[in-house]
Amino acid sequence: MSFQNILFETKNKIAYLTLNRPDKLNALNWQTMQELQQALASVKDDPSVGGVILTGAGEKAFAAGADIGELAQQTPVSAKEFSLQSQEILRFVEHFPKPIIAAVNGFCLGGGSELALACHIRVASEKAKFGQPEVNLGIMCGNGGSQRLPRLIGKGRAIELLITGNMIDAAEAYRLGWVNHVTPPDQLIAKCEEILQTVFKKGPIAVKLTLEAVMHGMAMTLEEGVQLESNLFGMCFSTEDMKEGTKAFLEKRPANFQGK
Ligand code: COA
């Protein structure tokens, strides 16, 4: 599979997906969004891949937003369609059955931030900058930012950022809970790898079902969510991993999970 706007390789169970338009600060044009989905789809059911690290090429940006050149061409009807199709891709990211970590290496703005928000975990370099500057262009979020940001950092904090368009640094993003960790730039990918390598030692089916419980559960009432959790919890007891995990504990040895 060959791509124009992303780099994609797999090493040690990790798929590395790099947005690769550094001269445009990795702005997310439609071609890039489609390639992102195709790349993820190609490893979704591949048992040799356990997780994904998503980052941006170059020193400056993770992604500086949707491509403003493309946005400028939209009509009301095409803009709605563009938004719906992009939302579909971000739902695919959010419901991906393996952890996706956004390694935010620089500007993480607009659609770039919305993409990072759809990932399961966000780790930022000290140089990263975050914002939803759509209002500067006379538009608003169209890729879930007005929905995922308040759910992640709280309504009041999100509203301020969404309606001022203010940019914040990585330390402030950490304080707000927008990102899980902040690292020196040269340790960003290593931190993401460390998180994934920890996950890879756990029961793969339990990890997958946990992602499902959180991602689907967040859209449910608490009553429905805990019911979903009970169902998925019960499903864990049909796996060999469950037998191995409990047996290994009782035998005081590390578990050797097979993802079955
Ligand atoms: N869409 C399309 N092109 C973009 C872009 C975007 N979202 N963000 C940056 N670029 C392009 C610039 O047009 C420029 O291209 P050029 O060299 O062909 O002129 C190149 O990337 C470098 O950007 P530049 O603005 O020169 O870098 P900077 O360091 O001076 O400023 C930013 C960086 C991020 C502050 C600035 O690029 C910016 O505000 N970008 C738009 C952010 C935004 O509004 N995103 C939300 C979109 S909905």
PDB file of C-alpha atoms and ligand atoms in Angstrom:
ATOM      1  CA  MET A   1       0.000   0.000   0.000  1.00  0.00           C
ATOM      2  CA  SER A   2       1.567   3.340  -0.968  1.00  0.00           C
ATOM      3  CA  PHE A   3       0.607   6.727   0.446  1.00  0.00           C
ATOM      4  CA  GLN A   4       1.253  10.342  -0.605  1.00  0.00           C
ATOM      5  CA  ASN A   5       0.685  12.189   2.639  1.00  0.00           C
ATOM      6  CA  ILE A   6       1.479   9.765   5.423  1.00  0.00           C
ATOM      7  CA  LEU A   7       4.356   7.504   6.388  1.00  0.00           C
ATOM      8  CA  PHE A   8       3.369   4.120   7.723  1.00  0.00           C
ATOM      9  CA  GLU A   9       5.538   1.327   9.092  1.00  0.00           C
ATOM     10  CA  THR A  10       5.283  -1.452  11.644  1.00  0.00           C
ATOM     11  CA  LYS A  11       7.989  -2.416  14.131  1.00  0.00           C
ATOM     12  CA  ASN A  12       7.878  -4.473  17.328  1.00  0.00           C
ATOM     13  CA  LYS A  13       4.067  -4.779  17.268  1.00  0.00           C
ATOM     14  CA  ILE A  14       3.638  -0.988  16.879  1.00  0.00           C
ATOM     15  CA  ALA A  15       2.279   0.703  13.763  1.00  0.00           C
ATOM     16  CA  TYR A  16       3.865   4.154  13.334  1.00  0.00           C
ATOM     17  CA  LEU A  17       1.634   6.514  11.394  1.00  0.00           C
ATOM     18  CA  THR A  18       3.215   9.879  10.575  1.00  0.00           C
ATOM     19  CA  LEU A  19       1.247  12.729   8.995  1.00  0.00           C
ATOM     20  CA  ASN A  20       3.659  13.840   6.324  1.00  0.00           C
ATOM     21  CA  ARG A  21       3.028  17.285   4.865  1.00  0.00           C
ATOM     22  CA  PRO A  22       5.594  19.178   6.948  1.00  0.00           C
ATOM     23  CA  ASP A  23       5.723  22.157   4.546  1.00  0.00           C
ATOM     24  CA  LYS A  24       1.997  22.665   5.304  1.00  0.00           C
ATOM     25  CA  LEU A  25       2.430  21.873   9.015  1.00  0.00           C
ATOM     26  CA  ASN A  26       0.749  18.509   8.314  1.00  0.00           C
ATOM     27  CA  ALA A  27      -2.590  20.204   7.616  1.00  0.00           C
ATOM     28  CA  LEU A  28      -5.233  17.532   7.187  1.00  0.00           C
ATOM     29  CA  ASN A  29      -6.487  17.676   3.646  1.00  0.00           C
ATOM     30  CA  TRP A  30      -9.037  15.104   2.526  1.00  0.00           C
ATOM     31  CA  GLN A  31      -6.419  12.880   0.892  1.00  0.00           C
ATOM     32  CA  THR A  32      -4.536  12.679   4.217  1.00  0.00           C
ATOM     33  CA  MET A  33      -7.700  11.813   6.137  1.00  0.00           C
ATOM     34  CA  GLN A  34      -8.477   9.005   3.709  1.00  0.00           C
ATOM     35  CA  GLU A  35      -4.941   7.650   3.842  1.00  0.00           C
ATOM     36  CA  LEU A  36      -5.072   7.724   7.636  1.00  0.00           C
ATOM     37  CA  GLN A  37      -8.190   5.568   7.600  1.00  0.00           C
ATOM     38  CA  GLN A  38      -6.804   3.175   4.976  1.00  0.00           C
ATOM     39  CA  ALA A  39      -3.575   2.705   6.937  1.00  0.00           C
ATOM     40  CA  LEU A  40      -5.417   2.004  10.177  1.00  0.00           C
ATOM     41  CA  ALA A  41      -7.835  -0.360   8.428  1.00  0.00           C
ATOM     42  CA  SER A  42      -4.879  -2.337   7.074  1.00  0.00           C
ATOM     43  CA  VAL A  43      -3.698  -3.231  10.617  1.00  0.00           C
ATOM     44  CA  LYS A  44      -7.044  -3.386  12.408  1.00  0.00           C
ATOM     45  CA  ASP A  45      -7.261  -7.170  12.285  1.00  0.00           C
ATOM     46  CA  ASP A  46      -3.543  -7.870  11.996  1.00  0.00           C
ATOM     47  CA  PRO A  47      -2.514  -9.860  15.074  1.00  0.00           C
ATOM     48  CA  SER A  48       1.114  -8.767  14.664  1.00  0.00           C
ATOM     49  CA  VAL A  49       0.094  -5.162  15.458  1.00  0.00           C
ATOM     50  CA  GLY A  50      -0.973  -4.335  19.006  1.00  0.00           C
ATOM     51  CA  GLY A  51      -1.175  -0.549  18.925  1.00  0.00           C
ATOM     52  CA  VAL A  52      -0.544   2.626  16.965  1.00  0.00           C
ATOM     53  CA  ILE A  53       1.547   5.755  17.483  1.00  0.00           C
ATOM     54  CA  LEU A  54       0.284   8.713  15.471  1.00  0.00           C
ATOM     55  CA  THR A  55       2.548  11.728  15.045  1.00  0.00           C
ATOM     56  CA  GLY A  56       3.489  14.520  12.663  1.00  0.00           C
ATOM     57  CA  ALA A  57       6.527  14.829  10.409  1.00  0.00           C
ATOM     58  CA  GLY A  58       9.033  17.610  10.975  1.00  0.00           C
ATOM     59  CA  GLU A  59       9.906  19.691  14.010  1.00  0.00           C
ATOM     60  CA  LYS A  60       6.962  22.056  14.044  1.00  0.00           C
ATOM     61  CA  ALA A  61       3.616  20.340  13.903  1.00  0.00           C
ATOM     62  CA  PHE A  62       1.486  17.368  14.769  1.00  0.00           C
ATOM     63  CA  ALA A  63      -1.185  18.883  12.522  1.00  0.00           C
ATOM     64  CA  ALA A  64      -2.095  22.563  12.209  1.00  0.00           C
ATOM     65  CA  GLY A  65      -5.732  21.811  11.425  1.00  0.00           C
ATOM     66  CA  ALA A  66      -7.904  20.996   8.492  1.00  0.00           C
ATOM     67  CA  ASP A  67      -6.454  22.279   5.233  1.00  0.00           C
ATOM     68  CA  ILE A  68      -7.683  25.878   5.040  1.00  0.00           C
ATOM     69  CA  GLY A  69      -7.183  25.939   1.265  1.00  0.00           C
ATOM     70  CA  GLU A  70      -9.716  23.120   0.942  1.00  0.00           C
ATOM     71  CA  LEU A  71     -12.053  24.648   3.525  1.00  0.00           C
ATOM     72  CA  ALA A  72     -12.151  27.907   1.616  1.00  0.00           C
ATOM     73  CA  GLN A  73     -13.721  26.090  -1.378  1.00  0.00           C
ATOM     74  CA  GLN A  74     -16.613  24.546   0.547  1.00  0.00           C
ATOM     75  CA  THR A  75     -20.281  25.361   0.083  1.00  0.00           C
ATOM     76  CA  PRO A  76     -22.817  24.851   2.912  1.00  0.00           C
ATOM     77  CA  VAL A  77     -23.800  21.481   1.453  1.00  0.00           C
ATOM     78  CA  SER A  78     -20.264  20.263   0.757  1.00  0.00           C
ATOM     79  CA  ALA A  79     -19.025  21.542   4.147  1.00  0.00           C
ATOM     80  CA  LYS A  80     -21.670  19.479   5.911  1.00  0.00           C
ATOM     81  CA  GLU A  81     -20.767  16.425   3.844  1.00  0.00           C
ATOM     82  CA  PHE A  82     -17.044  17.013   4.500  1.00  0.00           C
ATOM     83  CA  SER A  83     -17.761  17.252   8.227  1.00  0.00           C
ATOM     84  CA  LEU A  84     -19.893  14.088   8.248  1.00  0.00           C
ATOM     85  CA  GLN A  85     -17.268  12.095   6.367  1.00  0.00           C
ATOM     86  CA  SER A  86     -14.435  13.363   8.558  1.00  0.00           C
ATOM     87  CA  GLN A  87     -16.480  12.557  11.666  1.00  0.00           C
ATOM     88  CA  GLU A  88     -16.868   9.029  10.334  1.00  0.00           C
ATOM     89  CA  ILE A  89     -13.091   8.667  10.061  1.00  0.00           C
ATOM     90  CA  LEU A  90     -12.589  10.011  13.587  1.00  0.00           C
ATOM     91  CA  ARG A  91     -15.184   7.576  14.912  1.00  0.00           C
ATOM     92  CA  PHE A  92     -13.156   4.837  13.234  1.00  0.00           C
ATOM     93  CA  VAL A  93     -10.095   6.113  15.137  1.00  0.00           C
ATOM     94  CA  GLU A  94     -11.997   6.363  18.415  1.00  0.00           C
ATOM     95  CA  HIS A  95     -13.469   2.877  18.133  1.00  0.00           C
ATOM     96  CA  PHE A  96     -10.258   1.280  16.896  1.00  0.00           C
ATOM     97  CA  PRO A  97      -9.866  -1.983  18.800  1.00  0.00           C
ATOM     98  CA  LYS A  98      -6.187  -1.364  19.628  1.00  0.00           C
ATOM     99  CA  PRO A  99      -4.792   1.599  21.530  1.00  0.00           C
ATOM    100  CA  ILE A 100      -3.903   4.627  19.403  1.00  0.00           C
ATOM    101  CA  ILE A 101      -1.590   7.146  21.051  1.00  0.00           C
ATOM    102  CA  ALA A 102      -1.250  10.656  19.647  1.00  0.00           C
ATOM    103  CA  ALA A 103       2.390  11.710  20.000  1.00  0.00           C
ATOM    104  CA  VAL A 104       1.890  15.460  19.778  1.00  0.00           C
ATOM    105  CA  ASN A 105       5.193  16.914  18.615  1.00  0.00           C
ATOM    106  CA  GLY A 106       4.219  20.513  17.779  1.00  0.00           C
ATOM    107  CA  PHE A 107       1.182  22.530  16.699  1.00  0.00           C
ATOM    108  CA  CYS A 108      -1.969  20.581  17.441  1.00  0.00           C
ATOM    109  CA  LEU A 109      -4.693  22.870  16.182  1.00  0.00           C
ATOM    110  CA  GLY A 110      -8.243  22.653  14.888  1.00  0.00           C
ATOM    111  CA  GLY A 111      -8.704  19.373  13.017  1.00  0.00           C
ATOM    112  CA  GLY A 112      -5.287  18.256  14.314  1.00  0.00           C
ATOM    113  CA  SER A 113      -6.498  18.654  17.867  1.00  0.00           C
ATOM    114  CA  GLU A 114      -9.770  16.942  16.964  1.00  0.00           C
ATOM    115  CA  LEU A 115      -7.804  13.998  15.589  1.00  0.00           C
ATOM    116  CA  ALA A 116      -5.716  13.816  18.769  1.00  0.00           C
ATOM    117  CA  LEU A 117      -8.934  14.001  20.824  1.00  0.00           C
ATOM    118  CA  ALA A 118     -10.278  10.937  19.003  1.00  0.00           C
ATOM    119  CA  CYS A 119      -7.130   8.967  19.942  1.00  0.00           C
ATOM    120  CA  HIS A 120      -7.180   6.933  23.144  1.00  0.00           C
ATOM    121  CA  ILE A 121      -4.169   8.607  24.804  1.00  0.00           C
ATOM    122  CA  ARG A 122      -2.316  11.859  24.122  1.00  0.00           C
ATOM    123  CA  VAL A 123       1.358  12.432  24.958  1.00  0.00           C
ATOM    124  CA  ALA A 124       2.866  15.849  24.212  1.00  0.00           C
ATOM    125  CA  SER A 125       6.353  17.147  23.626  1.00  0.00           C
ATOM    126  CA  GLU A 126       7.266  20.219  25.694  1.00  0.00           C
ATOM    127  CA  LYS A 127       7.157  22.119  22.385  1.00  0.00           C
ATOM    128  CA  ALA A 128       3.548  21.220  21.562  1.00  0.00           C
ATOM    129  CA  LYS A 129       0.883  23.894  21.275  1.00  0.00           C
ATOM    130  CA  PHE A 130      -2.841  23.200  21.426  1.00  0.00           C
ATOM    131  CA  GLY A 131      -5.872  25.122  20.294  1.00  0.00           C
ATOM    132  CA  GLN A 132      -9.177  25.167  18.478  1.00  0.00           C
ATOM    133  CA  PRO A 133      -8.706  28.342  16.413  1.00  0.00           C
ATOM    134  CA  GLU A 134     -11.643  27.779  14.046  1.00  0.00           C
ATOM    135  CA  VAL A 135     -13.405  30.917  15.324  1.00  0.00           C
ATOM    136  CA  ASN A 136     -10.484  32.977  13.951  1.00  0.00           C
ATOM    137  CA  LEU A 137     -11.675  31.847  10.509  1.00  0.00           C
ATOM    138  CA  GLY A 138     -15.335  32.580  11.211  1.00  0.00           C
ATOM    139  CA  ILE A 139     -16.160  28.897  11.496  1.00  0.00           C
ATOM    140  CA  MET A 140     -16.493  26.384  14.305  1.00  0.00           C
ATOM    141  CA  CYS A 141     -15.264  22.855  14.936  1.00  0.00           C
ATOM    142  CA  GLY A 142     -16.519  20.336  12.408  1.00  0.00           C
ATOM    143  CA  ASN A 143     -14.616  17.268  13.529  1.00  0.00           C
ATOM    144  CA  GLY A 144     -15.969  16.655  16.984  1.00  0.00           C
ATOM    145  CA  GLY A 145     -13.952  19.259  18.917  1.00  0.00           C
ATOM    146  CA  SER A 146     -17.046  20.888  20.431  1.00  0.00           C
ATOM    147  CA  GLN A 147     -18.085  17.457  21.719  1.00  0.00           C
ATOM    148  CA  ARG A 148     -14.877  15.589  22.633  1.00  0.00           C
ATOM    149  CA  LEU A 149     -12.992  18.507  24.225  1.00  0.00           C
ATOM    150  CA  PRO A 150     -15.699  19.239  26.860  1.00  0.00           C
ATOM    151  CA  ARG A 151     -15.957  15.524  27.610  1.00  0.00           C
ATOM    152  CA  LEU A 152     -12.194  15.358  28.129  1.00  0.00           C
ATOM    153  CA  ILE A 153     -11.412  18.573  30.043  1.00  0.00           C
ATOM    154  CA  GLY A 154     -14.814  19.787  31.263  1.00  0.00           C
ATOM    155  CA  LYS A 155     -17.426  22.110  29.807  1.00  0.00           C
ATOM    156  CA  GLY A 156     -16.270  25.486  31.147  1.00  0.00           C
ATOM    157  CA  ARG A 157     -12.613  25.026  30.259  1.00  0.00           C
ATOM    158  CA  ALA A 158     -13.492  23.731  26.800  1.00  0.00           C
ATOM    159  CA  ILE A 159     -15.919  26.561  26.061  1.00  0.00           C
ATOM    160  CA  GLU A 160     -13.274  29.166  26.882  1.00  0.00           C
ATOM    161  CA  LEU A 161     -10.779  27.542  24.502  1.00  0.00           C
ATOM    162  CA  LEU A 162     -13.374  26.959  21.784  1.00  0.00           C
ATOM    163  CA  ILE A 163     -14.729  30.517  21.721  1.00  0.00           C
ATOM    164  CA  THR A 164     -11.479  32.435  22.283  1.00  0.00           C
ATOM    165  CA  GLY A 165      -9.416  30.313  19.881  1.00  0.00           C
ATOM    166  CA  ASN A 166      -6.532  30.771  22.358  1.00  0.00           C
ATOM    167  CA  MET A 167      -3.479  28.599  21.942  1.00  0.00           C
ATOM    168  CA  ILE A 168      -2.013  26.939  25.030  1.00  0.00           C
ATOM    169  CA  ASP A 169       1.310  25.250  25.680  1.00  0.00           C
ATOM    170  CA  ALA A 170       1.926  21.639  26.673  1.00  0.00           C
ATOM    171  CA  ALA A 171       2.207  22.408  30.403  1.00  0.00           C
ATOM    172  CA  GLU A 172      -1.223  24.055  30.374  1.00  0.00           C
ATOM    173  CA  ALA A 173      -2.667  21.210  28.264  1.00  0.00           C
ATOM    174  CA  TYR A 174      -1.363  18.797  30.890  1.00  0.00           C
ATOM    175  CA  ARG A 175      -2.853  20.871  33.707  1.00  0.00           C
ATOM    176  CA  LEU A 176      -6.240  20.787  31.935  1.00  0.00           C
ATOM    177  CA  GLY A 177      -6.080  17.033  31.325  1.00  0.00           C
ATOM    178  CA  TRP A 178      -5.913  17.444  27.549  1.00  0.00           C
ATOM    179  CA  VAL A 179      -2.742  15.294  27.507  1.00  0.00           C
ATOM    180  CA  ASN A 180      -1.642  12.398  29.715  1.00  0.00           C
ATOM    181  CA  HIS A 181       2.095  13.171  29.760  1.00  0.00           C
ATOM    182  CA  VAL A 182       4.556  15.833  28.652  1.00  0.00           C
ATOM    183  CA  THR A 183       8.085  14.848  27.643  1.00  0.00           C
ATOM    184  CA  PRO A 184      11.199  16.491  26.214  1.00  0.00           C
ATOM    185  CA  PRO A 185      10.893  16.382  22.406  1.00  0.00           C
ATOM    186  CA  ASP A 186      13.496  13.637  21.983  1.00  0.00           C
ATOM    187  CA  GLN A 187      11.705  11.352  24.443  1.00  0.00           C
ATOM    188  CA  LEU A 188       8.200  11.689  22.996  1.00  0.00           C
ATOM    189  CA  ILE A 189       8.082   8.527  20.902  1.00  0.00           C
ATOM    190  CA  ALA A 190       9.941   6.504  23.559  1.00  0.00           C
ATOM    191  CA  LYS A 191       7.269   7.461  26.123  1.00  0.00           C
ATOM    192  CA  CYS A 192       4.505   6.319  23.755  1.00  0.00           C
ATOM    193  CA  GLU A 193       6.385   3.076  23.090  1.00  0.00           C
ATOM    194  CA  GLU A 194       6.800   2.504  26.820  1.00  0.00           C
ATOM    195  CA  ILE A 195       3.032   2.844  27.328  1.00  0.00           C
ATOM    196  CA  LEU A 196       2.271   0.433  24.482  1.00  0.00           C
ATOM    197  CA  GLN A 197       4.888  -2.096  25.600  1.00  0.00           C
ATOM    198  CA  THR A 198       3.206  -2.136  29.022  1.00  0.00           C
ATOM    199  CA  VAL A 199      -0.182  -2.716  27.384  1.00  0.00           C
ATOM    200  CA  PHE A 200       1.242  -5.514  25.215  1.00  0.00           C
ATOM    201  CA  LYS A 201       2.016  -7.541  28.341  1.00  0.00           C
ATOM    202  CA  LYS A 202      -1.683  -7.598  29.294  1.00  0.00           C
ATOM    203  CA  GLY A 203      -4.466  -9.812  28.029  1.00  0.00           C
ATOM    204  CA  PRO A 204      -5.123  -8.528  24.472  1.00  0.00           C
ATOM    205  CA  ILE A 205      -8.829  -9.388  24.516  1.00  0.00           C
ATOM    206  CA  ALA A 206      -9.260  -7.693  27.897  1.00  0.00           C
ATOM    207  CA  VAL A 207      -7.546  -4.573  26.485  1.00  0.00           C
ATOM    208  CA  LYS A 208      -9.805  -4.598  23.422  1.00  0.00           C
ATOM    209  CA  LEU A 209     -12.974  -5.051  25.484  1.00  0.00           C
ATOM    210  CA  THR A 210     -11.891  -2.306  27.891  1.00  0.00           C
ATOM    211  CA  LEU A 211     -11.487   0.129  24.988  1.00  0.00           C
ATOM    212  CA  GLU A 212     -14.937  -0.900  23.794  1.00  0.00           C
ATOM    213  CA  ALA A 213     -16.445  -0.410  27.264  1.00  0.00           C
ATOM    214  CA  VAL A 214     -14.996   3.094  27.606  1.00  0.00           C
ATOM    215  CA  MET A 215     -15.619   4.287  24.054  1.00  0.00           C
ATOM    216  CA  HIS A 216     -19.176   2.976  23.722  1.00  0.00           C
ATOM    217  CA  GLY A 217     -19.957   3.552  27.388  1.00  0.00           C
ATOM    218  CA  MET A 218     -19.115   7.271  27.213  1.00  0.00           C
ATOM    219  CA  ALA A 219     -22.044   7.735  24.825  1.00  0.00           C
ATOM    220  CA  MET A 220     -24.468   5.929  27.150  1.00  0.00           C
ATOM    221  CA  THR A 221     -26.223   6.714  30.382  1.00  0.00           C
ATOM    222  CA  LEU A 222     -24.403   5.367  33.449  1.00  0.00           C
ATOM    223  CA  GLU A 223     -27.105   2.707  33.777  1.00  0.00           C
ATOM    224  CA  GLU A 224     -26.570   1.510  30.196  1.00  0.00           C
ATOM    225  CA  GLY A 225     -22.785   1.811  30.494  1.00  0.00           C
ATOM    226  CA  VAL A 226     -22.508  -0.398  33.557  1.00  0.00           C
ATOM    227  CA  GLN A 227     -24.765  -2.946  31.857  1.00  0.00           C
ATOM    228  CA  LEU A 228     -22.399  -2.936  28.874  1.00  0.00           C
ATOM    229  CA  GLU A 229     -19.492  -3.381  31.272  1.00  0.00           C
ATOM    230  CA  SER A 230     -21.127  -6.417  32.893  1.00  0.00           C
ATOM    231  CA  ASN A 231     -21.667  -8.011  29.488  1.00  0.00           C
ATOM    232  CA  LEU A 232     -18.072  -7.435  28.417  1.00  0.00           C
ATOM    233  CA  PHE A 233     -16.782  -8.543  31.832  1.00  0.00           C
ATOM    234  CA  GLY A 234     -18.707 -11.792  31.398  1.00  0.00           C
ATOM    235  CA  MET A 235     -17.208 -12.228  27.934  1.00  0.00           C
ATOM    236  CA  CYS A 236     -13.680 -12.131  29.426  1.00  0.00           C
ATOM    237  CA  PHE A 237     -14.543 -15.385  31.214  1.00  0.00           C
ATOM    238  CA  SER A 238     -14.889 -17.177  27.882  1.00  0.00           C
ATOM    239  CA  THR A 239     -11.214 -16.554  27.034  1.00  0.00           C
ATOM    240  CA  GLU A 240      -8.122 -18.668  27.486  1.00  0.00           C
ATOM    241  CA  ASP A 241      -6.392 -15.446  28.523  1.00  0.00           C
ATOM    242  CA  MET A 242      -8.632 -15.314  31.606  1.00  0.00           C
ATOM    243  CA  LYS A 243      -7.688 -18.870  32.551  1.00  0.00           C
ATOM    244  CA  GLU A 244      -3.993 -18.147  31.957  1.00  0.00           C
ATOM    245  CA  GLY A 245      -4.046 -14.806  33.824  1.00  0.00           C
ATOM    246  CA  THR A 246      -5.675 -16.153  36.969  1.00  0.00           C
ATOM    247  CA  LYS A 247      -3.633 -19.391  36.889  1.00  0.00           C
ATOM    248  CA  ALA A 248      -0.361 -17.454  36.451  1.00  0.00           C
ATOM    249  CA  PHE A 249      -1.212 -15.271  39.432  1.00  0.00           C
ATOM    250  CA  LEU A 250      -1.916 -18.287  41.633  1.00  0.00           C
ATOM    251  CA  GLU A 251       1.282 -19.994  40.436  1.00  0.00           C
ATOM    252  CA  LYS A 252       3.243 -16.765  41.126  1.00  0.00           C
ATOM    253  CA  ARG A 253       4.576 -16.437  37.559  1.00  0.00           C
ATOM    254  CA  PRO A 254       4.086 -13.901  34.746  1.00  0.00           C
ATOM    255  CA  ALA A 255       1.117 -14.624  32.499  1.00  0.00           C
ATOM    256  CA  ASN A 256       1.733 -15.709  28.935  1.00  0.00           C
ATOM    257  CA  PHE A 257      -1.312 -14.344  27.124  1.00  0.00           C
ATOM    258  CA  GLN A 258      -2.161 -15.610  23.636  1.00  0.00           C
ATOM    259  CA  GLY A 259      -5.050 -13.278  22.847  1.00  0.00           C
ATOM    260  CA  LYS A 260      -7.476 -16.188  22.701  1.00  0.00           C
TER     261      LYS A 260
HETATM  262  N1  COA B   1      -4.183  24.603   6.283  1.00  0.00           N
HETATM  263  C1  COA B   1      -3.430  24.814   5.174  1.00  0.00           C
HETATM  264  N2  COA B   1      -2.167  25.275   5.223  1.00  0.00           N
HETATM  265  C2  COA B   1      -1.646  25.530   6.427  1.00  0.00           C
HETATM  266  C3  COA B   1      -2.377  25.344   7.622  1.00  0.00           C
HETATM  267  C4  COA B   1      -3.695  24.854   7.505  1.00  0.00           C
HETATM  268  N3  COA B   1      -4.458  24.615   8.585  1.00  0.00           N
HETATM  269  N4  COA B   1      -1.589  25.714   8.665  1.00  0.00           N
HETATM  270  C5  COA B   1      -0.405  26.102   8.141  1.00  0.00           C
HETATM  271  N5  COA B   1      -0.443  25.996   6.794  1.00  0.00           N
HETATM  272  C6  COA B   1       0.622  26.292   5.841  1.00  0.00           C
HETATM  273  C7  COA B   1       0.842  27.805   5.674  1.00  0.00           C
HETATM  274  O1  COA B   1      -0.094  28.339   4.757  1.00  0.00           O
HETATM  275  C8  COA B   1       2.258  27.822   5.180  1.00  0.00           C
HETATM  276  O2  COA B   1       2.242  27.447   3.813  1.00  0.00           O
HETATM  277  P1  COA B   1       3.129  28.280   2.731  1.00  0.00           P
HETATM  278  O3  COA B   1       4.542  28.136   3.214  1.00  0.00           O
HETATM  279  O4  COA B   1       2.849  27.571   1.431  1.00  0.00           O
HETATM  280  O5  COA B   1       2.639  29.685   2.800  1.00  0.00           O
HETATM  281  C9  COA B   1       2.916  26.697   5.939  1.00  0.00           C
HETATM  282  O6  COA B   1       1.863  25.838   6.354  1.00  0.00           O
HETATM  283  C10 COA B   1       3.653  27.161   7.178  1.00  0.00           C
HETATM  284  O7  COA B   1       2.754  27.891   7.970  1.00  0.00           O
HETATM  285  P2  COA B   1       3.084  29.367   8.532  1.00  0.00           P
HETATM  286  O8  COA B   1       1.798  30.032   8.832  1.00  0.00           O
HETATM  287  O9  COA B   1       4.014  30.079   7.609  1.00  0.00           O
HETATM  288  O10 COA B   1       3.880  28.991   9.869  1.00  0.00           O
HETATM  289  P3  COA B   1       4.014  29.880  11.169  1.00  0.00           P
HETATM  290  O11 COA B   1       5.033  29.211  12.021  1.00  0.00           O
HETATM  291  O12 COA B   1       4.234  31.314  10.834  1.00  0.00           O
HETATM  292  O13 COA B   1       2.574  29.798  11.897  1.00  0.00           O
HETATM  293  C11 COA B   1       0.613  28.640  12.725  1.00  0.00           C
HETATM  294  C12 COA B   1       2.130  28.584  12.417  1.00  0.00           C
HETATM  295  C13 COA B   1       0.178  27.249  13.134  1.00  0.00           C
HETATM  296  C14 COA B   1       0.380  29.638  13.872  1.00  0.00           C
HETATM  297  C15 COA B   1      -0.135  29.120  11.458  1.00  0.00           C
HETATM  298  O14 COA B   1       0.296  28.335  10.353  1.00  0.00           O
HETATM  299  C16 COA B   1      -1.619  28.985  11.561  1.00  0.00           C
HETATM  300  O15 COA B   1      -2.260  29.769  12.242  1.00  0.00           O
HETATM  301  N6  COA B   1      -2.223  27.952  10.883  1.00  0.00           N
HETATM  302  C17 COA B   1      -3.634  27.775  10.817  1.00  0.00           C
HETATM  303  C18 COA B   1      -4.157  27.152  12.083  1.00  0.00           C
HETATM  304  C19 COA B   1      -5.661  27.010  12.033  1.00  0.00           C
HETATM  305  O16 COA B   1      -6.386  27.974  11.958  1.00  0.00           O
HETATM  306  N7  COA B   1      -6.132  25.767  12.066  1.00  0.00           N
HETATM  307  C20 COA B   1      -7.519  25.444  12.084  1.00  0.00           C
HETATM  308  C21 COA B   1      -8.017  25.192  10.728  1.00  0.00           C
HETATM  309  S1  COA B   1      -9.769  24.860  10.790  1.00  0.00           S
END
